PDB file of C-alpha atoms in Angstrom:
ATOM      1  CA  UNK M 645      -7.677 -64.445 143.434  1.00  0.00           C
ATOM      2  CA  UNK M 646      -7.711 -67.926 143.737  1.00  0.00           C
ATOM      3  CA  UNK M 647      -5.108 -70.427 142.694  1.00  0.00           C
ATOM      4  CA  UNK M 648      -7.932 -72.986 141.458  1.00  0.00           C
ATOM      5  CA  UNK M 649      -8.234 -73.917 137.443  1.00  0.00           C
ATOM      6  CA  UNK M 650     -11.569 -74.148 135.636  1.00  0.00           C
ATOM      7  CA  UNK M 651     -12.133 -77.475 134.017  1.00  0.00           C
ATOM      8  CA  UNK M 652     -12.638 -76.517 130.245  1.00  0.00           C
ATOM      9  CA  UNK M 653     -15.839 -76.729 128.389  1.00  0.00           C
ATOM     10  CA  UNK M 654     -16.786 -80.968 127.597  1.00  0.00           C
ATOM     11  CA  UNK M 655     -16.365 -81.206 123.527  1.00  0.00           C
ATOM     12  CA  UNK M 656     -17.255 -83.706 121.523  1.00  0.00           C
ATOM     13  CA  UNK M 657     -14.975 -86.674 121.168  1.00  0.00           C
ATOM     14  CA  UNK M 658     -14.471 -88.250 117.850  1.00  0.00           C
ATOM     15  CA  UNK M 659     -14.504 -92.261 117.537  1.00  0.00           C
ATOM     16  CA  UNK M 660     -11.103 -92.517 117.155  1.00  0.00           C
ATOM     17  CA  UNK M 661     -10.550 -90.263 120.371  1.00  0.00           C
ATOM     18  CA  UNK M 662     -13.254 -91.952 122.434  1.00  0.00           C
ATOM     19  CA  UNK M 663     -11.413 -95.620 121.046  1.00  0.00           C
ATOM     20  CA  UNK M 664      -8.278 -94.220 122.178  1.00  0.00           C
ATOM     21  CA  UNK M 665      -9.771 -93.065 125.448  1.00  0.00           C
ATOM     22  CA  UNK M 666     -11.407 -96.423 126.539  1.00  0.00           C
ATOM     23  CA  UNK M 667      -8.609 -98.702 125.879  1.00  0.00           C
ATOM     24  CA  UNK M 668      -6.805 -96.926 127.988  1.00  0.00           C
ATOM     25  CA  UNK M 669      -9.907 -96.870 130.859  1.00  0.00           C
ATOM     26  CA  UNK M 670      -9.671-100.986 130.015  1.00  0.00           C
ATOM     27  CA  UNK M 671      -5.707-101.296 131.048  1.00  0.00           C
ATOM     28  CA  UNK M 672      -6.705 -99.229 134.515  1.00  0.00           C
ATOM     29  CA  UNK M 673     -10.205-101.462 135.071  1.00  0.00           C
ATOM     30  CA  UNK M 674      -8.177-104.453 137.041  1.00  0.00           C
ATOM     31  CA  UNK M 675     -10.975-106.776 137.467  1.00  0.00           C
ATOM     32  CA  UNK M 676     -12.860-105.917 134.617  1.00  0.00           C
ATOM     33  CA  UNK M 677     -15.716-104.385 136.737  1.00  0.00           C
ATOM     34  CA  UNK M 678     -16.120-101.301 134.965  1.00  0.00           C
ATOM     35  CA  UNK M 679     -14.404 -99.074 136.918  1.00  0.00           C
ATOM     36  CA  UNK M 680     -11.280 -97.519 137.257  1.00  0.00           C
ATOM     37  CA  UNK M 681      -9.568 -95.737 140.610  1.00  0.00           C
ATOM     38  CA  UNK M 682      -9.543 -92.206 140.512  1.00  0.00           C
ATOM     39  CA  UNK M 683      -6.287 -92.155 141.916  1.00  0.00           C
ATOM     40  CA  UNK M 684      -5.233 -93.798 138.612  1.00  0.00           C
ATOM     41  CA  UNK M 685      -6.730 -90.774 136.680  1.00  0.00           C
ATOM     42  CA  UNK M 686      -3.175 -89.222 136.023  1.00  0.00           C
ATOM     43  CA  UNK M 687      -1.631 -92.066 134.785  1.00  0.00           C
ATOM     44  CA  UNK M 688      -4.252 -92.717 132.650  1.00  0.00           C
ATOM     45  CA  UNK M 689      -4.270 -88.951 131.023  1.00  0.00           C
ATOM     46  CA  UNK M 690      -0.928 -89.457 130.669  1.00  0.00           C
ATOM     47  CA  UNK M 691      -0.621 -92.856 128.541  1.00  0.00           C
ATOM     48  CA  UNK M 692      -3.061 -90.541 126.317  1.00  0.00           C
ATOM     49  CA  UNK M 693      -0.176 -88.288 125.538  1.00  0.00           C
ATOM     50  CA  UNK M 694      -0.921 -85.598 128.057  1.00  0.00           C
ATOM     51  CA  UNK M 695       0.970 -82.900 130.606  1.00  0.00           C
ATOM     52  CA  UNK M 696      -0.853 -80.722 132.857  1.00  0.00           C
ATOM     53  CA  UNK M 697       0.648 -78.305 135.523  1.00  0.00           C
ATOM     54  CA  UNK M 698       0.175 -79.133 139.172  1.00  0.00           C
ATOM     55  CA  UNK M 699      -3.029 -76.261 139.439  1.00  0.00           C
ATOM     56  CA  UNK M 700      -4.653 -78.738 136.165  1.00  0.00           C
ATOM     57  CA  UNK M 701      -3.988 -81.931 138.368  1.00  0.00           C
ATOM     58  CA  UNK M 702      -5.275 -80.692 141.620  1.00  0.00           C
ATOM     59  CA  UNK M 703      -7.925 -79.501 139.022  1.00  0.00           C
ATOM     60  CA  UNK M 704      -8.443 -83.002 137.379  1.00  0.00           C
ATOM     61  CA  UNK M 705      -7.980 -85.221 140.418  1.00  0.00           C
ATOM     62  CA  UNK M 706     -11.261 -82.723 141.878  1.00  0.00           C
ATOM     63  CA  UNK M 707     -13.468 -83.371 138.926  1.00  0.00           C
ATOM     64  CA  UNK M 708     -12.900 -86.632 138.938  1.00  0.00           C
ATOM     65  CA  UNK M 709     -13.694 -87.173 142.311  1.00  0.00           C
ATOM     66  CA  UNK M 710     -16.640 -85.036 142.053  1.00  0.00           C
ATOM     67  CA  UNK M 711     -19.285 -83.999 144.446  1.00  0.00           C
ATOM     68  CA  UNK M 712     -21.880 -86.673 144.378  1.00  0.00           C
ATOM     69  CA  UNK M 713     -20.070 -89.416 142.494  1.00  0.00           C
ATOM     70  CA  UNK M 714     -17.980 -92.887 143.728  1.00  0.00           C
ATOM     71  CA  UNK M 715     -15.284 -90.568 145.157  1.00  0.00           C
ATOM     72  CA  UNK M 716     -12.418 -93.875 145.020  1.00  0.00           C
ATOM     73  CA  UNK M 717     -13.559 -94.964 141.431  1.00  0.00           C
ATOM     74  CA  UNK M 718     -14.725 -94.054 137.521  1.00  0.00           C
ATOM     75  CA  UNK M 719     -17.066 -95.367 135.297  1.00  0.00           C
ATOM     76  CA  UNK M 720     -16.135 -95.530 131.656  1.00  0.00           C
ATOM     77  CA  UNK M 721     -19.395 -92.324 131.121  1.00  0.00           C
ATOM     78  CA  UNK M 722     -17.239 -90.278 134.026  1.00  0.00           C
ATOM     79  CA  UNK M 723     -13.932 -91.151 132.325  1.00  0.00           C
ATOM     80  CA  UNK M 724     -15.211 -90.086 129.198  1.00  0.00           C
ATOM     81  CA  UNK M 725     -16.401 -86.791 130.258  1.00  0.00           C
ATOM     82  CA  UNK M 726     -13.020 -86.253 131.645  1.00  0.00           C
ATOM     83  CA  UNK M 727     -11.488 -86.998 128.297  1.00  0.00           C
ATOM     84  CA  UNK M 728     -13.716 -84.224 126.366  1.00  0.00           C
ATOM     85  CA  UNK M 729     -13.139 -82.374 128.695  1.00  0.00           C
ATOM     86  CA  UNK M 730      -9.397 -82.209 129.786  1.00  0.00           C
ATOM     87  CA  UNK M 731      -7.500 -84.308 126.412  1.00  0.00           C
ATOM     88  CA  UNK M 732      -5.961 -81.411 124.664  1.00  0.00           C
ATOM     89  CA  UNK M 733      -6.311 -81.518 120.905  1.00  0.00           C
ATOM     90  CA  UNK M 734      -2.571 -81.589 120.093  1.00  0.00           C
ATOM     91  CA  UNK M 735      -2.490 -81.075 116.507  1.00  0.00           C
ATOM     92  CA  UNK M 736      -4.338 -78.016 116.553  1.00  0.00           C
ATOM     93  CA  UNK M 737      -2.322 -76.722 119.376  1.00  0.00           C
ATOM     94  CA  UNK M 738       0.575 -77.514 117.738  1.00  0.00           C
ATOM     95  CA  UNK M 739      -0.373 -76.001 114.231  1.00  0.00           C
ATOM     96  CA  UNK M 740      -1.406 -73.164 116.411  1.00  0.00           C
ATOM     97  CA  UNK M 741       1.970 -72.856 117.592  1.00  0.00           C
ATOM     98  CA  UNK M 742       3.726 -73.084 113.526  1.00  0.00           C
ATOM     99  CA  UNK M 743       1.544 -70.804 112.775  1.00  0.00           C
ATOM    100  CA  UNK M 744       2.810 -68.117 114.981  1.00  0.00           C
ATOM    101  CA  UNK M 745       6.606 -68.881 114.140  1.00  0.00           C
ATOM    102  CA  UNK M 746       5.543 -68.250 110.235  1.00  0.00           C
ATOM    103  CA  UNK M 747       3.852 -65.181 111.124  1.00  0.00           C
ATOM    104  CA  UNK M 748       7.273 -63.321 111.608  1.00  0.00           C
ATOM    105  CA  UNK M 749       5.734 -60.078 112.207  1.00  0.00           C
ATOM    106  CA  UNK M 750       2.775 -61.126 114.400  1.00  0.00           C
ATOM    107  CA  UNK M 751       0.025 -60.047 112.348  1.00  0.00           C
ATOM    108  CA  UNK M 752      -2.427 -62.536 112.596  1.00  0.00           C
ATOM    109  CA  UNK M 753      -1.528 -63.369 108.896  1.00  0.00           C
ATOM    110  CA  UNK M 754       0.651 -65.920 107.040  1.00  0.00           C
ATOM    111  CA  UNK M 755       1.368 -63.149 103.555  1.00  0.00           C
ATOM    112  CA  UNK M 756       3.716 -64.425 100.579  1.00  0.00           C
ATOM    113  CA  UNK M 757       6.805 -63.363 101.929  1.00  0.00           C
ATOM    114  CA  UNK M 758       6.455 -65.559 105.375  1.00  0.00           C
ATOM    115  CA  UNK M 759       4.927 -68.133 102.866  1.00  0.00           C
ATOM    116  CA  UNK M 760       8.091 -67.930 100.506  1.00  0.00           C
ATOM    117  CA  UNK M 761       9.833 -68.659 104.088  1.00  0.00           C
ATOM    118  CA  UNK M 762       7.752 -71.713 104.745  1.00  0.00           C
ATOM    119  CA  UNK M 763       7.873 -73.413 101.586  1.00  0.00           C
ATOM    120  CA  UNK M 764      11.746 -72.600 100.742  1.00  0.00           C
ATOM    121  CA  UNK M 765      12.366 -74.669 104.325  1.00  0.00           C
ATOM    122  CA  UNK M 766       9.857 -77.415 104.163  1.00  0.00           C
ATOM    123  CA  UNK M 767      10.534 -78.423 100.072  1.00  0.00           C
ATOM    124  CA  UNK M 768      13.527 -80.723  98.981  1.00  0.00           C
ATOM    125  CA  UNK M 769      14.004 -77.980  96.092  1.00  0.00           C
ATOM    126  CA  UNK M 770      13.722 -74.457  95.709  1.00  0.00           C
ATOM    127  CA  UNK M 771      10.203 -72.939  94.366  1.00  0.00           C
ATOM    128  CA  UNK M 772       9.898 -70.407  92.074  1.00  0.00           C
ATOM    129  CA  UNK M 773       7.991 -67.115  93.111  1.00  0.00           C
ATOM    130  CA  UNK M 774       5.280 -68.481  90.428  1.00  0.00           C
ATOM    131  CA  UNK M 775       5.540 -72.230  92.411  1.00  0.00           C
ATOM    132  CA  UNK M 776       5.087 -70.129  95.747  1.00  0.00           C
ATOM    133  CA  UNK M 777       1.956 -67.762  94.137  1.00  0.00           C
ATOM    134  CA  UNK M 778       0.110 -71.184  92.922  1.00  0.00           C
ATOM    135  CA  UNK M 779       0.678 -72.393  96.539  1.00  0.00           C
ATOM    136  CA  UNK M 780      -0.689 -69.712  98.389  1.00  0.00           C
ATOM    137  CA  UNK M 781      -3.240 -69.167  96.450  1.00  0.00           C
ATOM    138  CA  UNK M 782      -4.566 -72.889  96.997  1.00  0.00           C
ATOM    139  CA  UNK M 783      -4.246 -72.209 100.735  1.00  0.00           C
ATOM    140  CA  UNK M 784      -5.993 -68.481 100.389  1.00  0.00           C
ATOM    141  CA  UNK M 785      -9.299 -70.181 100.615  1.00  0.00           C
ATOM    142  CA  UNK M 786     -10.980 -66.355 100.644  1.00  0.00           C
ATOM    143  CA  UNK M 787      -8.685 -64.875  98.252  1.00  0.00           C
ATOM    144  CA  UNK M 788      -7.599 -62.028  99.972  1.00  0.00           C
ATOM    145  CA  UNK M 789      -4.033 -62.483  99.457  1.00  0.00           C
ATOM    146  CA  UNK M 790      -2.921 -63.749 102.944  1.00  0.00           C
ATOM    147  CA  UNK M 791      -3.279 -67.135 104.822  1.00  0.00           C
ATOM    148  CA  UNK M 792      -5.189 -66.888 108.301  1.00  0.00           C
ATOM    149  CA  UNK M 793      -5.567 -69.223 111.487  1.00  0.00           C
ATOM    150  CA  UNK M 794      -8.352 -71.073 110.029  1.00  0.00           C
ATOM    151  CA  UNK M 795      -6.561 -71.769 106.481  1.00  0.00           C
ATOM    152  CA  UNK M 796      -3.613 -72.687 107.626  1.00  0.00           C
ATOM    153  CA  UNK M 797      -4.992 -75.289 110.050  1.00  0.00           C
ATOM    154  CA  UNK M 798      -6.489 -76.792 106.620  1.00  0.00           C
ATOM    155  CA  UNK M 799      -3.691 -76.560 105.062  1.00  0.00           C
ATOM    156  CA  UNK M 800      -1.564 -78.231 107.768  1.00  0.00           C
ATOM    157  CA  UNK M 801      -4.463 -80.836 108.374  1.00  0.00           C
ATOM    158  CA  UNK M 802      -4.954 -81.132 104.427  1.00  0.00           C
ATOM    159  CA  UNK M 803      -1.238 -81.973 104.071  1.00  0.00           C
ATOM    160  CA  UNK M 804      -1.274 -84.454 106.878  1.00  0.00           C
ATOM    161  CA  UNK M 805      -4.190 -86.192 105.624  1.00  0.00           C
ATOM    162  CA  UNK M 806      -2.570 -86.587 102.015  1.00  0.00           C
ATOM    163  CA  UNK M 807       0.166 -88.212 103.724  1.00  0.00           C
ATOM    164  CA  UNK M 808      -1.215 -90.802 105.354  1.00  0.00           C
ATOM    165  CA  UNK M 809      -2.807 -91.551 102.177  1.00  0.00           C
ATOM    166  CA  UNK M 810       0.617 -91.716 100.373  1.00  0.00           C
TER     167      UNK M 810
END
């Protein structure tokens, strides 16, 4: 088996990621010549926030060098394939990741018990089972009693977003 790693699937980049993405190409493009060096490509992943194992760097560093391309430097279209492809969405890994430490039993499934748990630790005050009910139901956008993946990523993202609007 071999020891390579597959570069993920491209995704679409949102403006605010693709923003993000070409300042960052702009601090490694010295002489503003619309280009970058691919041996800067790690350094510049990494002012975006990101880790990768030594199997994803060897894994990067190939991609970006890439069969036919300038093998010593980027272009901004090159870096931003790179980005879609290899910036990790952090938030959603990282709601991923609650969402398995509320799920104390591993079910795939937040229910009102783990969700009791959740909003007991995260409030200021204790709620009420009737508080907690009204909550979960909110976030039970298919009514079936129980919070999935999908709904609690709203929730999480819903929560963040009314925050920043605060």
């Amino acid at each position: 088996m071999s020891d390579a790693v597959a570069a993920p699937k491209a995704r679409a980049l949102g403006p605010e990621e693709k923003d993000e993405c070409m300042k960052i190409f702009d601090i490694f493009d010295r002489n503003a010549e619309n280009i970058a060096p691919v041996s800067d490509t790690m350094d510049m992943l990494t002012k975006l926030g990101q880790t990768y194992t030594k199997r994803e760097t060897e894994a990067i560093m190939k991609e970006a060098r890439g069969p036919k391309g300038d093998k010593k430097n980027l272009g901004p279209e090159e870096w931003l394939v790179l980005c879609s492809k290899w910036v990790r969405q952090d938030d959603e890994e990282e709601i991923l990741r609650a969402f398995k430490v509320f799920d104390a039993n591993g079910d795939g499934v937040i229910d009102f018990d783990e969700f009791k748990f959740i909003m007991q630790k995260v409030g200021e005050e204790p709620l009420t089972d009737a508080e907690v009910e009204e909550a979960m139901k909110e976030a039970d956008e298919d009514g079936n009693g129980v919070i999935d993946i999908p709904e609690f990523m709203d929730l999480i993202k819903k929560s963040k977003n009314a925050l920043k609007e605060a």
